[in-house]
Amino acid sequence: DQQVKQNSPSLSVQEGRISILNCDYTNSMFDYFLWYKKYPAEGPTFLISISSIKDKNEDGRFTVFLNKSAKHLSLHIVPSQPGDSAVYFCAASEYNFNKFYFGSGTKLNVKP
Amino acid sequence: EADIYQTPRYLVIGTGKKITLECSQTMGHDKMYWYQQDPGMELHLIHYSYGVNSTEKGDLSSESTVSRIRTEHFPLTLESARPSHTSQYLCASTEGGPGQPQHFGDGTRLSIL
């Protein structure tokens, strides 16, 4: 059973606007959450992460929000740029950081 | 900048052939992983290793095998390729521990005819 879910396969946003990508999880033992970005023909690259003891982490245009009670996290990109167009994967790991569980990805298209 | 390399990048090969997908990292990471991904799907963990001579099967059953004789090298082998093995294979490594993400190679896209 899939423990990390991204229910939106795709998202289209106008340049300069906010992009919000969502992720839900089922395992309450997850202790760390990460977002990766993937361009075609390349491997995923790490974008931003958040520990379960926080509810927000910000890095430049990227902010991740965590709602533990709802088992939900989101990635906000403000302002969105055409170069942000990629597939975004949400991932989670338990406290031992031995294994990572990935969602199926959301393809973001930022239109100029 | 993460340094993890996968070869070949693309492979088209006939059924029944033995295949080895190479993965090497220069970061000295103990933890290494192999994922299988089909388009629009999540990354499925098929093998992982916590260090030399340590290998474990992942959550997705796979007919492949792995070895970890050296820290930097984590090859994946298919003894007899079948069309059902057609997929993208991604290798990753990490230091492990809080806040340490995985670093991924660019993947091998495998097509079995």
Coordinates of C-alpha atoms in Angstrom, one line a residue:
Chain A
D1 CA 0.0 0.0 0.0
Q2 CA 1.3 3.4 -1.0
Q3 CA 2.4 5.4 2.1
V4 CA 3.0 8.7 0.4
K5 CA 0.5 10.0 -2.1
Q6 CA 0.5 12.9 -4.5
N7 CA -3.0 13.0 -5.9
S8 CA -2.5 15.6 -8.5
P9 CA -0.5 14.3 -11.5
S10 CA -0.1 17.7 -13.0
L11 CA -0.4 21.4 -12.3
S12 CA -0.2 24.4 -14.6
V13 CA 0.6 27.8 -13.3
Q14 CA 1.3 31.2 -14.8
E15 CA 4.7 32.7 -14.4
G16 CA 4.9 34.9 -11.3
R17 CA 2.0 33.2 -9.5
I18 CA 2.2 30.8 -6.6
S19 CA 2.5 27.0 -7.2
I20 CA 1.2 24.8 -4.5
L21 CA 2.0 21.1 -4.6
N22 CA 0.4 18.7 -2.2
C23 CA 1.3 15.5 -0.5
D24 CA -0.4 13.2 1.9
Y25 CA 1.0 10.3 4.0
T26 CA -0.4 7.5 6.1
N27 CA 2.5 6.4 8.3
S28 CA 2.5 8.4 11.6
M29 CA 6.1 7.1 12.2
F30 CA 7.5 9.3 9.4
D31 CA 9.9 11.7 11.0
Y32 CA 11.3 13.6 8.0
F33 CA 9.8 14.9 4.8
L34 CA 11.6 15.9 1.6
W35 CA 10.8 17.4 -1.8
Y36 CA 12.8 16.5 -4.9
K37 CA 12.6 18.0 -8.4
K38 CA 13.2 15.9 -11.5
Y39 CA 13.9 17.1 -15.0
P40 CA 13.4 14.7 -18.0
A41 CA 16.4 12.3 -18.5
E42 CA 17.9 13.3 -15.1
G43 CA 17.7 11.9 -11.6
P44 CA 15.7 13.6 -8.9
T45 CA 17.6 16.4 -7.1
F46 CA 16.9 17.5 -3.5
L47 CA 15.0 20.7 -3.1
I48 CA 13.9 21.2 0.5
S49 CA 13.1 19.2 3.6
I50 CA 11.3 19.5 6.9
S51 CA 11.5 17.7 10.2
S52 CA 8.4 16.5 12.0
I53 CA 9.1 18.9 14.9
K54 CA 8.5 21.9 12.6
D55 CA 5.5 23.1 10.7
K56 CA 7.3 25.3 8.2
N57 CA 10.7 25.5 6.4
E58 CA 11.7 28.2 4.0
D59 CA 14.5 28.4 1.4
G60 CA 14.3 31.3 -1.0
R61 CA 11.2 30.9 -3.2
F62 CA 10.4 27.5 -1.8
T63 CA 8.5 26.9 1.4
V64 CA 7.3 23.5 2.8
F65 CA 4.4 23.3 5.2
L66 CA 3.7 20.3 7.4
N67 CA 0.4 19.5 9.1
K68 CA 1.0 16.5 11.2
S69 CA -2.5 16.1 12.5
A70 CA -3.8 15.9 8.9
K71 CA -0.7 14.0 7.7
H72 CA -0.3 16.5 4.9
L73 CA 2.5 18.6 3.5
S74 CA 2.7 21.1 0.8
L75 CA 5.4 22.9 -1.2
H76 CA 4.8 26.5 -2.1
I77 CA 6.8 28.1 -4.9
V78 CA 6.6 31.9 -5.0
P79 CA 7.0 33.4 -7.5
S80 CA 6.9 30.5 -10.0
Q81 CA 9.4 30.7 -12.9
P82 CA 9.4 28.7 -16.2
G83 CA 12.6 27.0 -15.1
D84 CA 10.6 25.5 -12.2
S85 CA 8.7 23.3 -14.8
A86 CA 9.6 19.7 -13.7
V87 CA 8.2 16.7 -11.9
Y88 CA 8.1 17.2 -8.1
F89 CA 8.3 14.2 -5.8
C90 CA 7.4 14.1 -2.1
A91 CA 9.3 11.7 0.1
A92 CA 9.3 10.6 3.7
S93 CA 11.5 8.6 6.1
E94 CA 11.2 7.2 9.6
Y95 CA 13.5 8.3 12.4
N96 CA 16.3 5.9 11.4
F97 CA 16.6 7.5 8.0
N98 CA 17.3 4.1 6.5
K99 CA 14.5 4.0 3.9
F100 CA 12.7 6.7 1.9
Y101 CA 9.1 6.4 0.6
F102 CA 8.2 8.4 -2.5
G103 CA 5.0 9.7 -4.0
S104 CA 4.2 9.3 -7.7
G105 CA 5.1 12.9 -8.5
T106 CA 3.3 16.1 -9.7
K107 CA 4.3 17.5 -13.1
L108 CA 4.4 21.3 -12.8
N109 CA 4.2 23.4 -15.9
V110 CA 4.9 27.2 -15.4
K111 CA 3.7 29.1 -18.4
P112 CA 5.6 32.3 -19.5
Chain B
E1 CA 27.6 18.9 -5.8
A2 CA 26.7 15.2 -5.5
D3 CA 28.8 12.8 -7.5
I4 CA 26.9 9.6 -8.3
Y5 CA 27.1 8.0 -11.7
Q6 CA 25.1 5.4 -13.5
T7 CA 26.0 3.5 -16.7
P8 CA 24.6 2.8 -19.2
R9 CA 22.1 5.7 -19.5
Y10 CA 20.1 3.7 -22.0
L11 CA 20.0 0.0 -22.9
V12 CA 17.9 -1.9 -25.4
I13 CA 18.6 -5.6 -25.2
G14 CA 16.9 -8.9 -26.1
T15 CA 15.1 -11.3 -23.7
G16 CA 17.3 -13.8 -21.8
K17 CA 20.4 -11.6 -21.7
K18 CA 22.3 -11.0 -18.5
I19 CA 22.5 -7.4 -17.6
T20 CA 24.5 -5.4 -15.1
L21 CA 23.6 -1.8 -14.3
E22 CA 26.5 0.1 -12.8
C23 CA 26.3 2.7 -10.0
S24 CA 29.3 4.5 -8.4
Q25 CA 29.5 7.3 -5.9
T26 CA 32.6 9.3 -4.9
M27 CA 31.1 10.8 -1.7
G28 CA 32.0 7.9 0.7
H29 CA 28.3 7.3 1.5
D30 CA 27.6 4.1 3.4
K31 CA 23.9 3.9 2.4
M32 CA 23.0 3.1 -1.2
Y33 CA 19.7 2.3 -2.9
W34 CA 18.2 1.1 -6.1
Y35 CA 14.8 2.3 -7.2
Q36 CA 12.6 1.2 -10.1
Q37 CA 10.3 3.8 -11.6
D38 CA 7.7 3.6 -14.4
P39 CA 6.2 6.8 -15.9
G40 CA 3.8 8.6 -13.6
M41 CA 4.5 6.2 -10.8
E42 CA 6.3 6.5 -7.5
L43 CA 9.8 5.3 -7.0
H44 CA 9.8 1.7 -5.8
L45 CA 12.7 0.6 -3.6
I46 CA 14.1 -2.7 -4.9
H47 CA 17.4 -3.0 -3.0
Y48 CA 19.4 -1.1 -0.4
S49 CA 22.7 -1.4 1.4
Y50 CA 24.0 0.1 4.6
G51 CA 27.7 -0.6 3.8
V52 CA 30.1 -3.0 2.5
N53 CA 28.9 -6.6 2.4
S54 CA 25.4 -5.4 3.5
T55 CA 22.5 -5.8 1.1
E56 CA 18.7 -6.0 1.7
K57 CA 15.7 -6.4 -0.5
G58 CA 13.4 -3.5 -0.8
D59 CA 9.6 -3.2 -0.7
L60 CA 9.1 -4.1 -4.3
S61 CA 9.8 -7.7 -5.2
S62 CA 12.5 -7.8 -7.9
E63 CA 14.3 -10.6 -9.8
S64 CA 17.5 -8.6 -9.7
T65 CA 20.4 -9.0 -7.4
V66 CA 22.9 -6.6 -6.0
S67 CA 26.4 -6.6 -4.4
R68 CA 28.4 -4.2 -2.3
I69 CA 32.0 -5.2 -2.3
R70 CA 33.3 -1.7 -2.2
T71 CA 31.8 1.4 -0.6
E72 CA 31.6 3.4 -3.8
H73 CA 30.2 0.7 -6.0
F74 CA 26.7 -0.9 -6.0
P75 CA 25.9 -2.8 -9.2
L76 CA 22.5 -4.3 -10.0
T77 CA 22.3 -7.5 -12.0
L78 CA 19.5 -9.2 -13.9
E79 CA 20.5 -12.8 -14.8
S80 CA 17.9 -13.2 -17.5
A81 CA 16.2 -10.1 -18.7
R82 CA 12.5 -10.2 -19.6
P83 CA 10.1 -7.6 -21.1
S84 CA 8.6 -7.1 -17.6
H85 CA 12.0 -5.6 -16.5
T86 CA 11.5 -2.7 -18.9
S87 CA 11.7 0.4 -16.7
Q88 CA 13.9 3.2 -15.4
Y89 CA 16.3 2.3 -12.7
L90 CA 17.6 5.0 -10.3
C91 CA 20.5 4.6 -8.0
A92 CA 20.9 6.8 -4.9
S93 CA 23.2 7.3 -1.9
T94 CA 23.1 9.2 1.4
E95 CA 25.2 9.8 4.4
G96 CA 22.1 8.9 6.4
G97 CA 21.0 10.7 9.5
P98 CA 18.8 13.7 10.2
G99 CA 18.5 16.2 7.4
Q100 CA 20.6 14.2 4.9
P101 CA 18.8 13.7 1.6
Q102 CA 19.5 11.1 -1.0
H103 CA 21.6 12.0 -4.0
F104 CA 20.5 10.4 -7.2
G105 CA 22.2 9.3 -10.4
D106 CA 20.6 10.2 -13.8
G107 CA 19.2 6.7 -14.1
T108 CA 19.3 3.9 -16.6
R109 CA 16.4 3.5 -19.0
L110 CA 16.2 -0.2 -19.7
S111 CA 14.1 -1.7 -22.6
I112 CA 13.9 -5.5 -23.0
L113 CA 12.6 -6.6 -26.4

